[in-house]
PDB file of C-alpha atoms and ligand atoms in Angstrom:
ATOM      1  CA  MET A   1      51.131 -56.441 -11.793  1.00  0.00           C
ATOM      2  CA  HIS A   2      52.608 -57.573  -8.518  1.00  0.00           C
ATOM      3  CA  SER A   3      53.567 -55.294  -5.662  1.00  0.00           C
ATOM      4  CA  GLY A   4      54.460 -55.560  -2.027  1.00  0.00           C
ATOM      5  CA  LEU A   5      56.591 -54.649   0.938  1.00  0.00           C
ATOM      6  CA  VAL A   6      59.871 -56.196   2.011  1.00  0.00           C
ATOM      7  CA  SER A   7      61.463 -55.372   5.370  1.00  0.00           C
ATOM      8  CA  VAL A   8      65.229 -55.555   5.629  1.00  0.00           C
ATOM      9  CA  VAL A   9      66.333 -56.411   9.152  1.00  0.00           C
ATOM     10  CA  GLY A  10      69.397 -57.627  11.020  1.00  0.00           C
ATOM     11  CA  ARG A  11      71.952 -56.529  13.562  1.00  0.00           C
ATOM     12  CA  PRO A  12      73.869 -53.269  13.002  1.00  0.00           C
ATOM     13  CA  ASN A  13      76.555 -53.050  10.318  1.00  0.00           C
ATOM     14  CA  VAL A  14      75.684 -56.188   8.299  1.00  0.00           C
ATOM     15  CA  GLY A  15      74.951 -54.048   5.223  1.00  0.00           C
ATOM     16  CA  LYS A  16      71.162 -53.623   5.218  1.00  0.00           C
ATOM     17  CA  SER A  17      71.314 -50.064   3.915  1.00  0.00           C
ATOM     18  CA  SER A  18      74.012 -50.953   1.391  1.00  0.00           C
ATOM     19  CA  LEU A  19      71.763 -53.739   0.131  1.00  0.00           C
ATOM     20  CA  VAL A  20      68.728 -51.503  -0.279  1.00  0.00           C
ATOM     21  CA  ASN A  21      70.865 -48.943  -2.101  1.00  0.00           C
ATOM     22  CA  ALA A  22      72.262 -51.619  -4.412  1.00  0.00           C
ATOM     23  CA  LEU A  23      68.804 -52.990  -5.189  1.00  0.00           C
ATOM     24  CA  VAL A  24      67.223 -49.613  -5.827  1.00  0.00           C
ATOM     25  CA  GLY A  25      70.285 -48.398  -7.723  1.00  0.00           C
ATOM     26  CA  ARG A  26      70.846 -45.141  -5.855  1.00  0.00           C
ATOM     27  CA  LYS A  27      71.573 -43.959  -2.350  1.00  0.00           C
ATOM     28  CA  VAL A  28      68.315 -44.358  -0.490  1.00  0.00           C
ATOM     29  CA  SER A  29      69.757 -44.866   2.958  1.00  0.00           C
ATOM     30  CA  ILE A  30      73.011 -43.595   4.448  1.00  0.00           C
ATOM     31  CA  VAL A  31      75.900 -45.986   5.047  1.00  0.00           C
ATOM     32  CA  SER A  32      78.946 -45.963   7.288  1.00  0.00           C
ATOM     33  CA  HIS A  33      81.368 -48.457   8.769  1.00  0.00           C
ATOM     34  CA  LYS A  34      80.081 -47.638  12.259  1.00  0.00           C
ATOM     35  CA  PRO A  35      77.187 -49.655  13.711  1.00  0.00           C
ATOM     36  CA  GLN A  36      73.805 -48.000  14.371  1.00  0.00           C
ATOM     37  CA  THR A  37      73.967 -45.681  11.395  1.00  0.00           C
ATOM     38  CA  THR A  38      70.335 -46.035  10.318  1.00  0.00           C
ATOM     39  CA  ARG A  39      67.859 -44.605  12.819  1.00  0.00           C
ATOM     40  CA  HIS A  40      64.570 -44.695  10.920  1.00  0.00           C
ATOM     41  CA  ARG A  41      62.510 -46.953   8.739  1.00  0.00           C
ATOM     42  CA  ILE A  42      63.486 -45.886   5.255  1.00  0.00           C
ATOM     43  CA  GLN A  43      61.666 -46.864   2.101  1.00  0.00           C
ATOM     44  CA  GLY A  44      63.200 -47.387  -1.325  1.00  0.00           C
ATOM     45  CA  VAL A  45      61.272 -48.641  -4.344  1.00  0.00           C
ATOM     46  CA  VAL A  46      62.314 -51.028  -7.109  1.00  0.00           C
ATOM     47  CA  HIS A  47      60.187 -50.680 -10.250  1.00  0.00           C
ATOM     48  CA  ARG A  48      60.204 -53.553 -12.756  1.00  0.00           C
ATOM     49  CA  PRO A  49      57.889 -54.366 -15.675  1.00  0.00           C
ATOM     50  CA  GLU A  50      56.554 -57.369 -13.729  1.00  0.00           C
ATOM     51  CA  GLY A  51      55.987 -55.494 -10.501  1.00  0.00           C
ATOM     52  CA  GLN A  52      57.084 -53.205  -7.725  1.00  0.00           C
ATOM     53  CA  ILE A  53      58.926 -53.948  -4.506  1.00  0.00           C
ATOM     54  CA  VAL A  54      58.980 -51.433  -1.672  1.00  0.00           C
ATOM     55  CA  PHE A  55      61.985 -52.091   0.558  1.00  0.00           C
ATOM     56  CA  VAL A  56      61.930 -50.925   4.158  1.00  0.00           C
ATOM     57  CA  ASP A  57      65.433 -50.429   5.512  1.00  0.00           C
ATOM     58  CA  THR A  58      65.538 -50.487   9.316  1.00  0.00           C
ATOM     59  CA  PRO A  59      67.879 -49.612  12.192  1.00  0.00           C
ATOM     60  CA  GLY A  60      70.125 -52.502  13.222  1.00  0.00           C
ATOM     61  CA  LEU A  61      68.544 -54.494  16.048  1.00  0.00           C
ATOM     62  CA  HIS A  62      71.006 -54.357  18.910  1.00  0.00           C
ATOM     63  CA  LEU A  63      71.458 -55.561  22.462  1.00  0.00           C
ATOM     64  CA  GLY A  64      72.749 -53.270  25.191  1.00  0.00           C
ATOM     65  CA  GLY A  65      72.643 -49.527  24.753  1.00  0.00           C
ATOM     66  CA  LYS A  66      70.379 -48.170  27.439  1.00  0.00           C
ATOM     67  CA  ARG A  67      69.460 -44.777  26.053  1.00  0.00           C
ATOM     68  CA  THR A  68      65.989 -43.946  24.837  1.00  0.00           C
ATOM     69  CA  LEU A  69      67.470 -43.604  21.360  1.00  0.00           C
ATOM     70  CA  ASN A  70      68.503 -47.284  21.433  1.00  0.00           C
ATOM     71  CA  GLN A  71      65.007 -48.301  22.448  1.00  0.00           C
ATOM     72  CA  VAL A  72      63.377 -46.143  19.812  1.00  0.00           C
ATOM     73  CA  MET A  73      65.670 -47.542  17.096  1.00  0.00           C
ATOM     74  CA  ASN A  74      64.959 -51.140  18.082  1.00  0.00           C
ATOM     75  CA  ASP A  75      61.234 -50.376  18.183  1.00  0.00           C
ATOM     76  CA  ALA A  76      61.413 -48.904  14.688  1.00  0.00           C
ATOM     77  CA  ALA A  77      63.025 -52.118  13.416  1.00  0.00           C
ATOM     78  CA  VAL A  78      60.516 -54.367  15.175  1.00  0.00           C
ATOM     79  CA  GLY A  79      57.664 -52.212  13.872  1.00  0.00           C
ATOM     80  CA  ALA A  80      58.788 -53.007  10.325  1.00  0.00           C
ATOM     81  CA  LEU A  81      58.080 -56.706  10.833  1.00  0.00           C
ATOM     82  CA  ALA A  82      54.315 -56.275  10.782  1.00  0.00           C
ATOM     83  CA  ASP A  83      52.215 -55.991   7.631  1.00  0.00           C
ATOM     84  CA  VAL A  84      54.918 -56.811   5.103  1.00  0.00           C
ATOM     85  CA  ASP A  85      54.999 -59.579   2.505  1.00  0.00           C
ATOM     86  CA  VAL A  86      58.547 -60.806   3.060  1.00  0.00           C
ATOM     87  CA  VAL A  87      61.162 -60.182   5.746  1.00  0.00           C
ATOM     88  CA  LEU A  88      64.805 -60.234   4.651  1.00  0.00           C
ATOM     89  CA  PHE A  89      67.178 -61.242   7.410  1.00  0.00           C
ATOM     90  CA  VAL A  90      70.631 -59.919   6.540  1.00  0.00           C
ATOM     91  CA  VAL A  91      73.765 -61.454   8.059  1.00  0.00           C
ATOM     92  CA  GLU A  92      77.467 -61.116   7.365  1.00  0.00           C
ATOM     93  CA  ALA A  93      79.218 -64.043   5.656  1.00  0.00           C
ATOM     94  CA  GLY A  94      81.466 -65.764   8.173  1.00  0.00           C
ATOM     95  CA  ARG A  95      80.329 -63.829  11.199  1.00  0.00           C
ATOM     96  CA  TRP A  96      77.466 -64.940  13.460  1.00  0.00           C
ATOM     97  CA  THR A  97      77.003 -63.109  16.786  1.00  0.00           C
ATOM     98  CA  ASP A  98      74.647 -63.110  19.764  1.00  0.00           C
ATOM     99  CA  GLU A  99      72.863 -60.176  18.184  1.00  0.00           C
ATOM    100  CA  ASP A 100      72.194 -62.204  15.024  1.00  0.00           C
ATOM    101  CA  ALA A 101      70.810 -64.991  17.212  1.00  0.00           C
ATOM    102  CA  ALA A 102      68.569 -62.529  19.053  1.00  0.00           C
ATOM    103  CA  VAL A 103      67.203 -61.199  15.760  1.00  0.00           C
ATOM    104  CA  LEU A 104      66.506 -64.714  14.498  1.00  0.00           C
ATOM    105  CA  THR A 105      64.642 -65.609  17.698  1.00  0.00           C
ATOM    106  CA  ARG A 106      62.330 -62.707  16.983  1.00  0.00           C
ATOM    107  CA  LEU A 107      61.866 -63.621  13.331  1.00  0.00           C
ATOM    108  CA  ALA A 108      61.149 -67.283  14.123  1.00  0.00           C
ATOM    109  CA  ARG A 109      57.834 -66.232  15.638  1.00  0.00           C
ATOM    110  CA  LEU A 110      56.592 -64.527  12.475  1.00  0.00           C
ATOM    111  CA  GLN A 111      54.021 -65.944  10.090  1.00  0.00           C
ATOM    112  CA  THR A 112      55.573 -63.874   7.286  1.00  0.00           C
ATOM    113  CA  PRO A 113      58.107 -65.665   5.058  1.00  0.00           C
ATOM    114  CA  VAL A 114      61.688 -64.888   6.103  1.00  0.00           C
ATOM    115  CA  GLY A 115      64.444 -65.009   3.492  1.00  0.00           C
ATOM    116  CA  LEU A 116      68.104 -65.066   4.479  1.00  0.00           C
ATOM    117  CA  VAL A 117      70.629 -62.780   2.796  1.00  0.00           C
ATOM    118  CA  VAL A 118      74.255 -63.662   3.430  1.00  0.00           C
ATOM    119  CA  ASN A 119      76.016 -60.409   2.585  1.00  0.00           C
ATOM    120  CA  LYS A 120      79.694 -59.494   2.108  1.00  0.00           C
ATOM    121  CA  ILE A 121      80.620 -62.709   0.267  1.00  0.00           C
ATOM    122  CA  ASP A 122      83.327 -60.652  -1.463  1.00  0.00           C
ATOM    123  CA  ARG A 123      85.246 -60.965   1.806  1.00  0.00           C
ATOM    124  CA  ILE A 124      85.356 -64.747   1.634  1.00  0.00           C
ATOM    125  CA  ALA A 125      88.717 -65.426   0.021  1.00  0.00           C
ATOM    126  CA  ASP A 126      88.350 -69.201  -0.162  1.00  0.00           C
ATOM    127  CA  LYS A 127      85.080 -69.762  -2.051  1.00  0.00           C
ATOM    128  CA  ALA A 128      85.137 -73.447  -1.082  1.00  0.00           C
ATOM    129  CA  THR A 129      84.158 -72.396   2.440  1.00  0.00           C
ATOM    130  CA  LEU A 130      81.000 -70.670   1.225  1.00  0.00           C
ATOM    131  CA  LEU A 131      78.922 -73.805   0.708  1.00  0.00           C
ATOM    132  CA  PRO A 132      79.413 -75.252   4.211  1.00  0.00           C
ATOM    133  CA  LEU A 133      78.832 -71.765   5.606  1.00  0.00           C
ATOM    134  CA  LEU A 134      75.500 -71.492   3.794  1.00  0.00           C
ATOM    135  CA  ALA A 135      74.532 -74.983   4.930  1.00  0.00           C
ATOM    136  CA  GLU A 136      75.269 -74.044   8.520  1.00  0.00           C
ATOM    137  CA  LEU A 137      73.164 -70.887   8.336  1.00  0.00           C
ATOM    138  CA  SER A 138      70.323 -72.638   6.501  1.00  0.00           C
ATOM    139  CA  ALA A 139      70.133 -75.176   9.326  1.00  0.00           C
ATOM    140  CA  ARG A 140      69.338 -72.443  11.838  1.00  0.00           C
ATOM    141  CA  HIS A 141      65.825 -71.833  10.537  1.00  0.00           C
ATOM    142  CA  PRO A 142      63.509 -73.000   7.733  1.00  0.00           C
ATOM    143  CA  PHE A 143      64.151 -69.888   5.639  1.00  0.00           C
ATOM    144  CA  ALA A 144      61.911 -69.307   2.622  1.00  0.00           C
ATOM    145  CA  PHE A 145      65.121 -68.888   0.574  1.00  0.00           C
ATOM    146  CA  VAL A 146      68.817 -68.207   1.082  1.00  0.00           C
ATOM    147  CA  VAL A 147      70.782 -65.842  -1.163  1.00  0.00           C
ATOM    148  CA  PRO A 148      74.505 -65.196  -0.743  1.00  0.00           C
ATOM    149  CA  LEU A 149      75.539 -61.867  -2.260  1.00  0.00           C
ATOM    150  CA  SER A 150      77.694 -58.802  -2.077  1.00  0.00           C
ATOM    151  CA  ALA A 151      75.854 -55.501  -1.840  1.00  0.00           C
ATOM    152  CA  ILE A 152      79.032 -53.502  -2.412  1.00  0.00           C
ATOM    153  CA  LYS A 153      80.218 -55.501  -5.430  1.00  0.00           C
ATOM    154  CA  ARG A 154      76.655 -55.902  -6.694  1.00  0.00           C
ATOM    155  CA  GLN A 155      77.093 -59.675  -6.921  1.00  0.00           C
ATOM    156  CA  ASN A 156      74.054 -61.976  -7.084  1.00  0.00           C
ATOM    157  CA  LEU A 157      71.400 -59.274  -6.656  1.00  0.00           C
ATOM    158  CA  ASP A 158      69.158 -60.559  -9.468  1.00  0.00           C
ATOM    159  CA  PRO A 159      68.495 -63.968  -7.868  1.00  0.00           C
ATOM    160  CA  LEU A 160      67.334 -62.106  -4.756  1.00  0.00           C
ATOM    161  CA  LEU A 161      64.976 -59.905  -6.755  1.00  0.00           C
ATOM    162  CA  THR A 162      63.599 -63.010  -8.486  1.00  0.00           C
ATOM    163  CA  GLU A 163      62.890 -64.699  -5.138  1.00  0.00           C
ATOM    164  CA  LEU A 164      61.189 -61.567  -3.861  1.00  0.00           C
ATOM    165  CA  MET A 165      59.167 -60.806  -6.965  1.00  0.00           C
ATOM    166  CA  ALA A 166      57.793 -64.359  -6.896  1.00  0.00           C
ATOM    167  CA  ARG A 167      56.390 -63.613  -3.440  1.00  0.00           C
ATOM    168  CA  MET A 168      54.817 -60.230  -4.151  1.00  0.00           C
ATOM    169  CA  PRO A 169      51.026 -60.383  -4.117  1.00  0.00           C
ATOM    170  CA  GLU A 170      49.035 -59.386  -7.168  1.00  0.00           C
ATOM    171  CA  GLY A 171      47.901 -55.810  -7.071  1.00  0.00           C
ATOM    172  CA  PRO A 172      48.401 -52.325  -8.445  1.00  0.00           C
ATOM    173  CA  PRO A 173      51.669 -50.456  -7.770  1.00  0.00           C
ATOM    174  CA  LEU A 174      51.868 -48.954  -4.288  1.00  0.00           C
ATOM    175  CA  TYR A 175      53.788 -45.918  -5.499  1.00  0.00           C
ATOM    176  CA  PRO A 176      53.911 -43.950  -8.765  1.00  0.00           C
ATOM    177  CA  GLU A 177      56.729 -44.837 -11.153  1.00  0.00           C
ATOM    178  CA  GLU A 178      58.817 -41.713 -10.494  1.00  0.00           C
ATOM    179  CA  MET A 179      58.847 -42.318  -6.756  1.00  0.00           C
ATOM    180  CA  VAL A 180      62.027 -44.021  -5.619  1.00  0.00           C
ATOM    181  CA  VAL A 181      62.314 -42.963  -1.977  1.00  0.00           C
ATOM    182  CA  GLY A 182      59.626 -42.691   0.675  1.00  0.00           C
ATOM    183  CA  TYR A 183      60.747 -39.422   2.255  1.00  0.00           C
ATOM    184  CA  ASP A 184      60.984 -35.737   1.414  1.00  0.00           C
ATOM    185  CA  ASP A 185      64.006 -33.602   0.489  1.00  0.00           C
ATOM    186  CA  ALA A 186      64.460 -32.179   3.983  1.00  0.00           C
ATOM    187  CA  PHE A 187      64.762 -35.649   5.491  1.00  0.00           C
ATOM    188  CA  GLY A 188      67.071 -36.801   2.702  1.00  0.00           C
ATOM    189  CA  LEU A 189      69.422 -33.874   3.203  1.00  0.00           C
ATOM    190  CA  ALA A 190      69.426 -34.192   7.008  1.00  0.00           C
ATOM    191  CA  GLU A 191      70.418 -37.828   6.590  1.00  0.00           C
ATOM    192  CA  LEU A 192      73.140 -36.961   4.098  1.00  0.00           C
ATOM    193  CA  ILE A 193      74.601 -34.427   6.522  1.00  0.00           C
ATOM    194  CA  ARG A 194      74.433 -37.033   9.270  1.00  0.00           C
ATOM    195  CA  GLU A 195      76.284 -39.492   7.060  1.00  0.00           C
ATOM    196  CA  LYS A 196      79.132 -37.032   6.569  1.00  0.00           C
ATOM    197  CA  LEU A 197      79.113 -36.357  10.300  1.00  0.00           C
ATOM    198  CA  VAL A 198      79.328 -40.046  11.177  1.00  0.00           C
ATOM    199  CA  ARG A 199      82.098 -40.589   8.651  1.00  0.00           C
ATOM    200  CA  ASN A 200      84.135 -37.603   9.861  1.00  0.00           C
ATOM    201  CA  LEU A 201      83.767 -37.984  13.593  1.00  0.00           C
ATOM    202  CA  HIS A 202      85.567 -40.608  15.576  1.00  0.00           C
ATOM    203  CA  GLN A 203      84.502 -43.151  18.138  1.00  0.00           C
ATOM    204  CA  GLU A 204      81.411 -42.428  20.183  1.00  0.00           C
ATOM    205  CA  LEU A 205      80.611 -38.911  19.068  1.00  0.00           C
ATOM    206  CA  PRO A 206      78.253 -39.833  16.202  1.00  0.00           C
ATOM    207  CA  TYR A 207      75.921 -41.395  18.771  1.00  0.00           C
ATOM    208  CA  ALA A 208      75.595 -38.038  20.483  1.00  0.00           C
ATOM    209  CA  THR A 209      74.738 -36.130  17.318  1.00  0.00           C
ATOM    210  CA  THR A 210      71.703 -35.656  15.152  1.00  0.00           C
ATOM    211  CA  VAL A 211      70.722 -33.268  12.383  1.00  0.00           C
ATOM    212  CA  GLY A 212      67.660 -31.048  12.158  1.00  0.00           C
ATOM    213  CA  ILE A 213      66.547 -28.938   9.218  1.00  0.00           C
ATOM    214  CA  GLU A 214      65.423 -25.497  10.416  1.00  0.00           C
ATOM    215  CA  SER A 215      64.284 -24.255   7.033  1.00  0.00           C
ATOM    216  CA  PHE A 216      64.264 -25.590   3.483  1.00  0.00           C
ATOM    217  CA  GLU A 217      63.383 -23.234   0.651  1.00  0.00           C
ATOM    218  CA  GLN A 218      63.459 -23.908  -3.048  1.00  0.00           C
ATOM    219  CA  GLU A 219      64.119 -21.055  -5.465  1.00  0.00           C
ATOM    220  CA  GLY A 220      64.180 -22.486  -8.971  1.00  0.00           C
ATOM    221  CA  ARG A 221      67.191 -24.764  -9.090  1.00  0.00           C
ATOM    222  CA  LEU A 222      68.576 -23.557  -5.776  1.00  0.00           C
ATOM    223  CA  ASP A 223      67.882 -25.082  -2.354  1.00  0.00           C
ATOM    224  CA  ARG A 224      68.416 -22.706   0.570  1.00  0.00           C
ATOM    225  CA  VAL A 225      68.759 -24.656   3.766  1.00  0.00           C
ATOM    226  CA  HIS A 226      69.477 -23.969   7.416  1.00  0.00           C
ATOM    227  CA  ALA A 227      70.507 -27.096   9.257  1.00  0.00           C
ATOM    228  CA  VAL A 228      71.593 -27.713  12.820  1.00  0.00           C
ATOM    229  CA  ILE A 229      73.853 -30.444  14.117  1.00  0.00           C
ATOM    230  CA  TRP A 230      72.722 -31.180  17.646  1.00  0.00           C
ATOM    231  CA  VAL A 231      75.149 -32.448  20.251  1.00  0.00           C
ATOM    232  CA  GLU A 232      74.570 -33.383  23.885  1.00  0.00           C
ATOM    233  CA  ARG A 233      77.244 -31.352  25.639  1.00  0.00           C
ATOM    234  CA  GLU A 234      79.171 -28.138  25.176  1.00  0.00           C
ATOM    235  CA  GLY A 235      82.465 -30.071  24.963  1.00  0.00           C
ATOM    236  CA  GLN A 236      81.225 -32.046  21.960  1.00  0.00           C
ATOM    237  CA  LYS A 237      80.483 -28.885  20.063  1.00  0.00           C
ATOM    238  CA  GLY A 238      84.167 -28.001  19.854  1.00  0.00           C
ATOM    239  CA  ILE A 239      84.922 -31.343  18.218  1.00  0.00           C
ATOM    240  CA  VAL A 240      82.115 -31.095  15.682  1.00  0.00           C
ATOM    241  CA  VAL A 241      83.011 -27.518  14.764  1.00  0.00           C
ATOM    242  CA  GLY A 242      86.772 -28.127  14.823  1.00  0.00           C
ATOM    243  CA  GLU A 243      89.629 -25.668  14.734  1.00  0.00           C
ATOM    244  CA  LYS A 244      88.399 -22.409  13.162  1.00  0.00           C
ATOM    245  CA  GLY A 245      85.270 -24.225  12.036  1.00  0.00           C
ATOM    246  CA  GLU A 246      87.279 -26.524   9.803  1.00  0.00           C
ATOM    247  CA  GLN A 247      85.438 -29.740  10.652  1.00  0.00           C
ATOM    248  CA  LEU A 248      81.961 -28.245  10.291  1.00  0.00           C
ATOM    249  CA  ARG A 249      82.934 -26.761   6.947  1.00  0.00           C
ATOM    250  CA  LYS A 250      84.248 -30.109   5.754  1.00  0.00           C
ATOM    251  CA  ILE A 251      81.025 -31.886   6.713  1.00  0.00           C
ATOM    252  CA  GLY A 252      78.835 -29.239   5.072  1.00  0.00           C
ATOM    253  CA  GLU A 253      80.968 -29.266   1.951  1.00  0.00           C
ATOM    254  CA  ALA A 254      80.796 -33.052   1.572  1.00  0.00           C
ATOM    255  CA  ALA A 255      77.018 -33.033   2.049  1.00  0.00           C
ATOM    256  CA  ARG A 256      76.583 -30.163  -0.411  1.00  0.00           C
ATOM    257  CA  ARG A 257      78.653 -31.837  -3.104  1.00  0.00           C
ATOM    258  CA  GLU A 258      76.748 -35.088  -2.898  1.00  0.00           C
ATOM    259  CA  TRP A 259      73.353 -33.376  -2.715  1.00  0.00           C
ATOM    260  CA  GLU A 260      74.070 -31.309  -5.810  1.00  0.00           C
ATOM    261  CA  ARG A 261      75.218 -34.384  -7.724  1.00  0.00           C
ATOM    262  CA  GLN A 262      72.232 -36.430  -6.571  1.00  0.00           C
ATOM    263  CA  GLN A 263      69.551 -33.796  -7.097  1.00  0.00           C
ATOM    264  CA  GLY A 264      70.964 -31.864 -10.027  1.00  0.00           C
ATOM    265  CA  ARG A 265      70.320 -28.651  -8.085  1.00  0.00           C
ATOM    266  CA  LYS A 266      72.470 -26.104  -6.270  1.00  0.00           C
ATOM    267  CA  LEU A 267      72.559 -26.050  -2.506  1.00  0.00           C
ATOM    268  CA  TYR A 268      73.188 -23.110  -0.256  1.00  0.00           C
ATOM    269  CA  LEU A 269      73.711 -24.704   3.134  1.00  0.00           C
ATOM    270  CA  LYS A 270      74.015 -22.886   6.429  1.00  0.00           C
ATOM    271  CA  LEU A 271      75.186 -25.327   9.033  1.00  0.00           C
ATOM    272  CA  TRP A 272      75.234 -24.693  12.767  1.00  0.00           C
ATOM    273  CA  CYS A 273      76.112 -26.764  15.789  1.00  0.00           C
ATOM    274  CA  LYS A 274      73.990 -26.467  18.932  1.00  0.00           C
ATOM    275  CA  VAL A 275      73.682 -28.201  22.279  1.00  0.00           C
ATOM    276  CA  ARG A 276      70.586 -29.984  23.519  1.00  0.00           C
ATOM    277  CA  GLU A 277      71.534 -31.581  26.828  1.00  0.00           C
ATOM    278  CA  ASN A 278      71.128 -35.334  26.800  1.00  0.00           C
ATOM    279  CA  TRP A 279      68.810 -35.358  23.775  1.00  0.00           C
ATOM    280  CA  SER A 280      69.396 -39.047  22.996  1.00  0.00           C
ATOM    281  CA  ASP A 281      67.921 -40.094  26.319  1.00  0.00           C
ATOM    282  CA  ASP A 282      64.930 -37.789  26.209  1.00  0.00           C
ATOM    283  CA  MET A 283      61.780 -38.864  24.384  1.00  0.00           C
ATOM    284  CA  ARG A 284      60.530 -35.330  23.885  1.00  0.00           C
ATOM    285  CA  SER A 285      63.741 -34.209  22.217  1.00  0.00           C
ATOM    286  CA  LEU A 286      63.816 -37.345  20.084  1.00  0.00           C
ATOM    287  CA  GLN A 287      60.314 -36.685  18.844  1.00  0.00           C
ATOM    288  CA  GLN A 288      61.128 -33.061  18.136  1.00  0.00           C
ATOM    289  CA  PHE A 289      64.028 -34.301  16.031  1.00  0.00           C
ATOM    290  CA  GLY A 290      61.679 -36.651  14.205  1.00  0.00           C
ATOM    291  CA  ILE A 291      63.114 -39.811  15.723  1.00  0.00           C
ATOM    292  CA  GLY A 292      60.671 -42.384  17.032  1.00  0.00           C
ATOM    293  CA  GLY A 293      56.995 -42.218  17.708  1.00  0.00           C
ATOM    294  CA  ASP A 294      56.047 -43.257  14.185  1.00  0.00           C
TER     295      ASP A 294
HETATM  296  N1  GTP B   1      83.039 -55.948   1.989  1.00  0.00           N
HETATM  297  C1  GTP B   1      81.768 -55.573   2.014  1.00  0.00           C
HETATM  298  N2  GTP B   1      81.366 -54.596   2.839  1.00  0.00           N
HETATM  299  C2  GTP B   1      80.069 -54.247   2.829  1.00  0.00           C
HETATM  300  C3  GTP B   1      79.107 -54.870   2.003  1.00  0.00           C
HETATM  301  N3  GTP B   1      77.908 -54.311   2.253  1.00  0.00           N
HETATM  302  C4  GTP B   1      78.114 -53.368   3.197  1.00  0.00           C
HETATM  303  N4  GTP B   1      79.403 -53.317   3.557  1.00  0.00           N
HETATM  304  C5  GTP B   1      80.030 -52.408   4.520  1.00  0.00           C
HETATM  305  O1  GTP B   1      79.502 -52.673   5.797  1.00  0.00           O
HETATM  306  C6  GTP B   1      79.419 -51.457   6.562  1.00  0.00           C
HETATM  307  C7  GTP B   1      78.010 -51.267   7.091  1.00  0.00           C
HETATM  308  O2  GTP B   1      77.138 -51.062   6.004  1.00  0.00           O
HETATM  309  P1  GTP B   1      75.657 -50.489   6.206  1.00  0.00           P
HETATM  310  O3  GTP B   1      74.947 -50.683   4.925  1.00  0.00           O
HETATM  311  O4  GTP B   1      75.706 -49.124   6.796  1.00  0.00           O
HETATM  312  O5  GTP B   1      75.126 -51.526   7.313  1.00  0.00           O
HETATM  313  P2  GTP B   1      73.699 -51.519   8.070  1.00  0.00           P
HETATM  314  O6  GTP B   1      73.340 -52.929   8.285  1.00  0.00           O
HETATM  315  O7  GTP B   1      72.731 -50.675   7.339  1.00  0.00           O
HETATM  316  O8  GTP B   1      74.098 -50.852   9.466  1.00  0.00           O
HETATM  317  P3  GTP B   1      73.132 -50.068  10.544  1.00  0.00           P
HETATM  318  O9  GTP B   1      72.391 -49.019   9.798  1.00  0.00           O
HETATM  319  O10 GTP B   1      74.117 -49.499  11.491  1.00  0.00           O
HETATM  320  O11 GTP B   1      72.264 -51.111  11.146  1.00  0.00           O
HETATM  321  C8  GTP B   1      79.872 -50.341   5.622  1.00  0.00           C
HETATM  322  O12 GTP B   1      81.225 -50.063   5.891  1.00  0.00           O
HETATM  323  C9  GTP B   1      79.683 -50.952   4.254  1.00  0.00           C
HETATM  324  O13 GTP B   1      80.559 -50.401   3.291  1.00  0.00           O
HETATM  325  C10 GTP B   1      79.572 -55.900   1.105  1.00  0.00           C
HETATM  326  O14 GTP B   1      78.832 -56.496   0.325  1.00  0.00           O
HETATM  327  N5  GTP B   1      80.898 -56.201   1.171  1.00  0.00           N
HETATM  328 MG1   MG B   2      71.731 -48.997   7.913  1.00  0.00          MG
END
């Protein structure tokens, strides 16, 4: 048996979470078209007859953003670089930014092998441009391997798994076979609610929101949950709740539907919106919400 840990890093929005979901074959980590969606290190496990790979999805490493939340997210990503067997550096095909360069500068110092994933190749209309593009990226660093793929279209995932499996050390599985995600139900549901929130709210508001689970009770096949969407100011509450509570209902409904499909259980979800002044710039609040400090 072979088994090991693979960190998935890169700037926001390149498709790290989409990649982990595609590799594991289920939603492990929430996804949205807005940058800075992932806020935690999130583990998803691929089980194969020849071995086990534990993927660690991370928050997008970003420049700028002065709030404590930004710092805590970047720290969580950097923290995932230590004690892993391979680091996967994910970039977007055809788009290289200062943030990508900053991530690579960090990775260049590591002793750990770094493999490059060039994601979103489905967006490259003229496939003839792909080869020079890969050559250009390969020249930036002596990567252990380079794999172009599409997480969304599930193109070229197997070659990546082959590269990774070849680098997993010998050893017993790290997790039991039935374990696919490295977190509990309460965390999974809070994240799912946050995904619906991020997808339904516009512009900057998602950055001012987080989700906490107040209580989570299981009665047979029914989950009874009280959850709170936290915002930073009274004015934001109105937007999250919406006219006659319409928006909040929509978010709760979308989360419930997906949870029930994913878990094969019923969900009774009570969803509230509350204000915690300036929570994203306050370490104590962040820790109370389970963000950072791990
Ligand atoms: N066309 C295309 N879009 C993709 C692909 N993979 C991801 N995306 C899209 O890219 C956006 C960001 O995806 P995420 O997986 O949330 O990106 P991330 O790197 O985890 O982002 P952060 O968590 O914010 O750091 C979403 O709109 C995805 O649907 C792909 O292979 N092709
Ligand atoms: Mg993500």
